[in-house]
C-alpha cells in the first residue's frame, strides 16, 4: 500500500524465508495441515495478503478452525477480512462456537455480529428472529447488534421481535437502548404514532419478564413517557429490584410521580427509602417524608434536598423528630451534624450557646460533617465564630483535612497558626466535600498554597492538588511556590495542570522540535506556542501528536492548551497523515486515521475539531462504521475545552455530523441526540434545536446543562421555546416536575411561560438557586452575554418568579403589599433567594426595617442589583440601625461581612462614620476590597482608613485590599517595595478597578521596574492580569509574537485603542481565539484592515473567503 515504507515491508517478506516450514515449497499442494502452518508463519504480512489468497486458504482451513487455533490473537482488521470472505455456514459455525464472547474485545464481538447479520439478513423475519438472533448470538453477542440494523430494519416494528430484544436491553450500549426505546415504548403503550405491524399481539406487563423490559427502557424516555409506560405497575417495578440507585433525574421524576400516586391510592405503600433519597436530589418538593417511617430517613431527605432553604416543612419535621425545638444539647446537635447547615440560618447559629459550640468544636467528626455541606462563607463564618478562639487554636494540622466548606469562614491568622504546627499536612479536599475553592478569598488560597507549598514534596503536593488544578485558584500561586512545585520529579507533577504562561516559563528554550525534547516536557505541553509546534518534522508528526493527545495520562492535562497551539498540532496531524499515506489528497490521507494504531480511538478528539472542510468531507465518504467512530469521538469532546471553539466551528462540525447520520431534515429524536453526543448536540444551531422532539429534549437535558452549551441569542431562544412547548404539553401536576428537571435552563424560557403562577410560585425558590449555577462555571466556560441577552433573560425569569410568588401570598398580604404596608418578611425573602435582586423600589420599601436587617446577608450575596436599589437597601438598613438606637460607629465586623454588596450603597460620609481600625484587618479587607460596585469616592474613604496616611503600603493591604488599591495615591503606589511587588504580584494582577482609575498604568510601570527585562518572560508577563492593561504604545514593540500568546485576556478587554492599533499583523498572529474574542467590538472596529484580516483568519481558520466575520 502507498502509505507503507517499501523497505520496511520488504524486510518482512525477506524474513518469511526463515519462518516458513522447510517442508513447504512452491509446488506443495495446499492442504489443511500445511495451511495451518502457512497461516501462522505469514503473520508479519497478514495485512498485505490479497483476497484471492485468503480465499484459497479458507477453502482448506476454515475460519472456525483458524479461530480454534489462534483464538483472540487475530487483529480486528484481519478478522473483518476473514469473516467477509467466509461462507455463511462458516460464519454461522463461528458464531455458534463463540456465542459466549469470552476472551474477545468489544470491537471483535461487533465484527462477528456485523458479518453474521450481513449473511442472514435476507432470510431474517419476525418468525425466525428469536432463533437466528436471540438463540444463535446468545448472551455474549446479542448486545453487539449494529446500530444501523436496529434503526433501519423494519423487523423492529414487530411486537414479537421487540418483546424478544427488549429482554436484552441491559446488555446494550446507551446508543442501542435509545434506538430501541421509542419502539418499545410505543409497543408498551399502544401509542397511535407507532408504526407497529398491526397483526402482532401488543406487549403487556403481566409477567416479571415484561417488568424487566420496562426497567430496561426507562433510561431513554422523558418523564411523561415514564409515567405513561409505568402506569399502575410501579409496585411491581419497585419490587422487581431492577431499578438502579443512580438512575437519571429524568427517570427519577417520572417514577416519583407514579410512586406518589400509588401512595395516594394505597396508604400502606412504602417504597425503598434509598430510592426516595436518590429521587429527592432531583425533586424540589417537600412531601416525600409522607412515604417514610424512620427519622433518619427523613433527615436523609433534607441532606439530599436540592434547595433546603425553600423547604420549611421538611426542616421543621426534622427539628421535631430530633427534638431540636426544646432544650438544646451537644448530643442532639451531633445527631444532625450532617444537615446542620440546612437546619440553621446564620442568625440562628449566632444565637446558639457558646458552650455547646465549644464542646462540639473539639469533635473532629462533627466538624468534618459540617465541612461536607454546601455552606456559603457567611454560614461558615457564623459557625466558626461560635467556636471559641481558644478551641480553634488547639486544632492540629489534621483538622485542615476536615474543615472543608468551613475554611472560607476561618480567620487567616488561625490558618497560619495551624499551618505552623508540627505534623504532616492532610489532604485538604475529600471527595465527599462539595467544592469550596471558588468561595476562598485570594489571601486564603495564597496561604494554603504558599505555606503548604513552602516544603513542596510529593505528599504535600497531593494534599492541595485541587488548588493547583483549579483555574480560579492557581492564578494566585506565587512565582516562588510555583518554581518549588515544578522542580519536583515528573511523576509527581504529571497530573497537575498549569496555566499556559506558567508552563511556558518552565519549558522556554527547552523545546527544539524533536521527539526527545517533547518527551521531557511532560505536564507543560500546554506551554508550547504555535511557532514552537511548527518546528516538529513531518516524519515525527504522528508520534508527536500521539505523545501529546494520545497518552491516557495526558487526556485531561491538555484541556488547558491554547487554541492556537491546538490548531498548530492539527496542522502537525495533517502533515503526519500526508507523510504516512504519501498523498496530499484528503480522501486518501484521511484513511491514515484508521490504520492499525487507530488514531481515532486513541487521540483526544479535540484535535479533530481543527480539521479542514475538505478533510471532513473525506471523513463522510469513509465506510459508515469508520465515520461513525469519528463522529462519536467528536461528540464526546468535553469541558472545558469544548468552550474554546467559536460558534461557527461548532455549527460546522455539527452540520457535517448531521449529514453523515442522515439527520439534516425531519425530527431529531432521542436516538439521534445520542448519536450526536453531548458536544455536537449542544452545538446545534437554532433551526435544528427546533427539530428536537419534546421527549428527546427532556431526556437529554443534561447535554444543555453542560458548560459546553454556549448558546448564541438565537440558540438560547430556540431552546427556551422548545422547553416552553414541553411545559405546555403536560398538565399542572407534571409542570412542577418538568420545572425541577429544567432547572437553570429556565433562564432561557420566554416571557410567557406555559405554567400557572401557582406552579411557578411553588418552584420559585428552587429555580432561583438553580439559575445561580450559571454564575459559578469554570472561567473558560462562562456563558456569552452578547448584547446583554443573558443578563436580560435572567432579569425576565426572576421577574416572572417574583410576580408569581407575591401573587401566591394570601389575599390580605397581596393587598397590603400593594398598599405598601410592609409585609414582605425575612422568611418570604429567604424562600425566593436570588430573585430579590429584581425587587422594585416599592417592594423594597414594603420590607419592614427589622426584617431587612435580619435578611441583610441574603441581600449582600446578590451581585446584580441596580445601583439605585443597592443604595436604597443600604439606606433602609441604616434606618434599621437607627430604630435600634444605634449609630454607624457601632457596626460590627460580622455586620460588615453580612452586608456584602449592600455595603457599596453607603455614601462616603456614612463610610467615614465607621470604625477605621476594622480596615486594617486582613479578613475584612479581603471581603470589602473584592466587592463589585465601589466607586472611586467610596474607595478613597476606605483606603484612607487602611493606610492611615502611612508612607508605604502594608503587606496586609497589598494581600487583601483588592479594589482599595485602585485609588491609593499614585506616589504611594509607586513606592511599593520591589520585593512586595514580586511577592504579591499574582494578587495585585487580579484587581479589577473601576473605570477612570490609574491603577493599571502605574502598576505596569512599578512591575516593570521590579522585574526589569524579566517582565517579558512568559510566566511573569502571562501572570500580569489587569496590570498588563497598563501597556504603553512604546512597550508594544518589545512584545514578541510568541509572547503575545500569553497577553492576559483581562488586559485585552481594557487595552486602549491606541495601544491595540500599535500591534503589527505579525504580533497579532501570535494571539489565540480566546484572546481575540475578548477584544471589545468598539476596539476591533477601529483596527486596520490588515490587523482585522489576521485576527479573522485566526478566529475562522476553516473559512477561506477572507471575509471579516468578527
Short mmCIF file of N, CA and C in Angstrom, two decimals, residues 55 118 132 153 244 307 326 329 391 492 578 632 676 718 783 785 899 964 1003 1029 1066:
data_model
loop_
_atom_site.label_atom_id
_atom_site.label_comp_id
_atom_site.label_asym_id
_atom_site.label_seq_id
_atom_site.Cartn_x
_atom_site.Cartn_y
_atom_site.Cartn_z
N UNK A 55 -8.93 -16.50 0.23
CA UNK A 55 -10.00 -17.41 -0.19
C UNK A 55 -9.47 -18.82 -0.41
N UNK A 118 -25.00 -9.63 8.15
CA UNK A 118 -24.96 -9.46 6.69
C UNK A 118 -25.21 -10.78 5.96
N UNK A 132 -32.62 -17.00 15.07
CA UNK A 132 -31.42 -16.51 14.39
C UNK A 132 -30.67 -15.44 15.17
N UNK A 153 -33.85 -1.46 10.07
CA UNK A 153 -34.53 -2.70 9.69
C UNK A 153 -35.96 -2.71 10.22
N UNK A 244 -31.85 0.91 39.27
CA UNK A 244 -30.56 1.30 39.83
C UNK A 244 -30.73 2.56 40.68
N UNK A 307 -32.65 22.15 47.50
CA UNK A 307 -32.82 23.55 47.94
C UNK A 307 -33.49 23.57 49.31
N UNK A 326 -36.81 21.93 71.70
CA UNK A 326 -36.75 22.06 73.16
C UNK A 326 -35.30 22.30 73.57
N UNK A 329 -28.90 20.24 73.29
CA UNK A 329 -27.74 19.57 73.91
C UNK A 329 -26.74 19.23 72.81
N UNK A 391 -10.41 27.28 71.42
CA UNK A 391 -10.64 25.92 70.91
C UNK A 391 -9.99 25.78 69.53
N UNK A 492 5.63 13.12 39.89
CA UNK A 492 4.87 13.75 40.97
C UNK A 492 3.90 14.79 40.42
N UNK A 578 -0.31 12.96 5.77
CA UNK A 578 0.16 13.08 4.38
C UNK A 578 1.47 12.31 4.19
N UNK A 632 -18.53 9.91 16.66
CA UNK A 632 -18.76 9.57 18.07
C UNK A 632 -17.67 10.19 18.94
N UNK A 676 -25.27 12.01 18.19
CA UNK A 676 -24.50 13.25 18.15
C UNK A 676 -23.61 13.41 19.37
N UNK A 718 -34.29 29.50 20.86
CA UNK A 718 -34.85 28.27 20.29
C UNK A 718 -35.02 27.21 21.37
N UNK A 783 -20.74 31.90 30.33
CA UNK A 783 -21.73 32.00 29.26
C UNK A 783 -21.60 33.32 28.50
N UNK A 785 -22.71 36.70 26.72
CA UNK A 785 -23.80 37.64 27.01
C UNK A 785 -23.86 38.71 25.92
N UNK A 899 -23.24 42.47 55.19
CA UNK A 899 -23.70 43.50 54.24
C UNK A 899 -23.29 43.17 52.81
N UNK A 964 -9.36 48.56 46.95
CA UNK A 964 -8.90 49.72 47.72
C UNK A 964 -7.60 50.25 47.14
N UNK A 1003 0.82 50.49 38.00
CA UNK A 1003 1.35 49.19 38.42
C UNK A 1003 2.17 48.53 37.32
N UNK A 1029 -2.93 45.76 31.28
CA UNK A 1029 -3.71 46.80 30.59
C UNK A 1029 -3.01 48.15 30.66
N UNK A 1066 2.08 40.73 12.40
CA UNK A 1066 2.87 39.58 12.85
C UNK A 1066 2.66 39.33 14.34
#
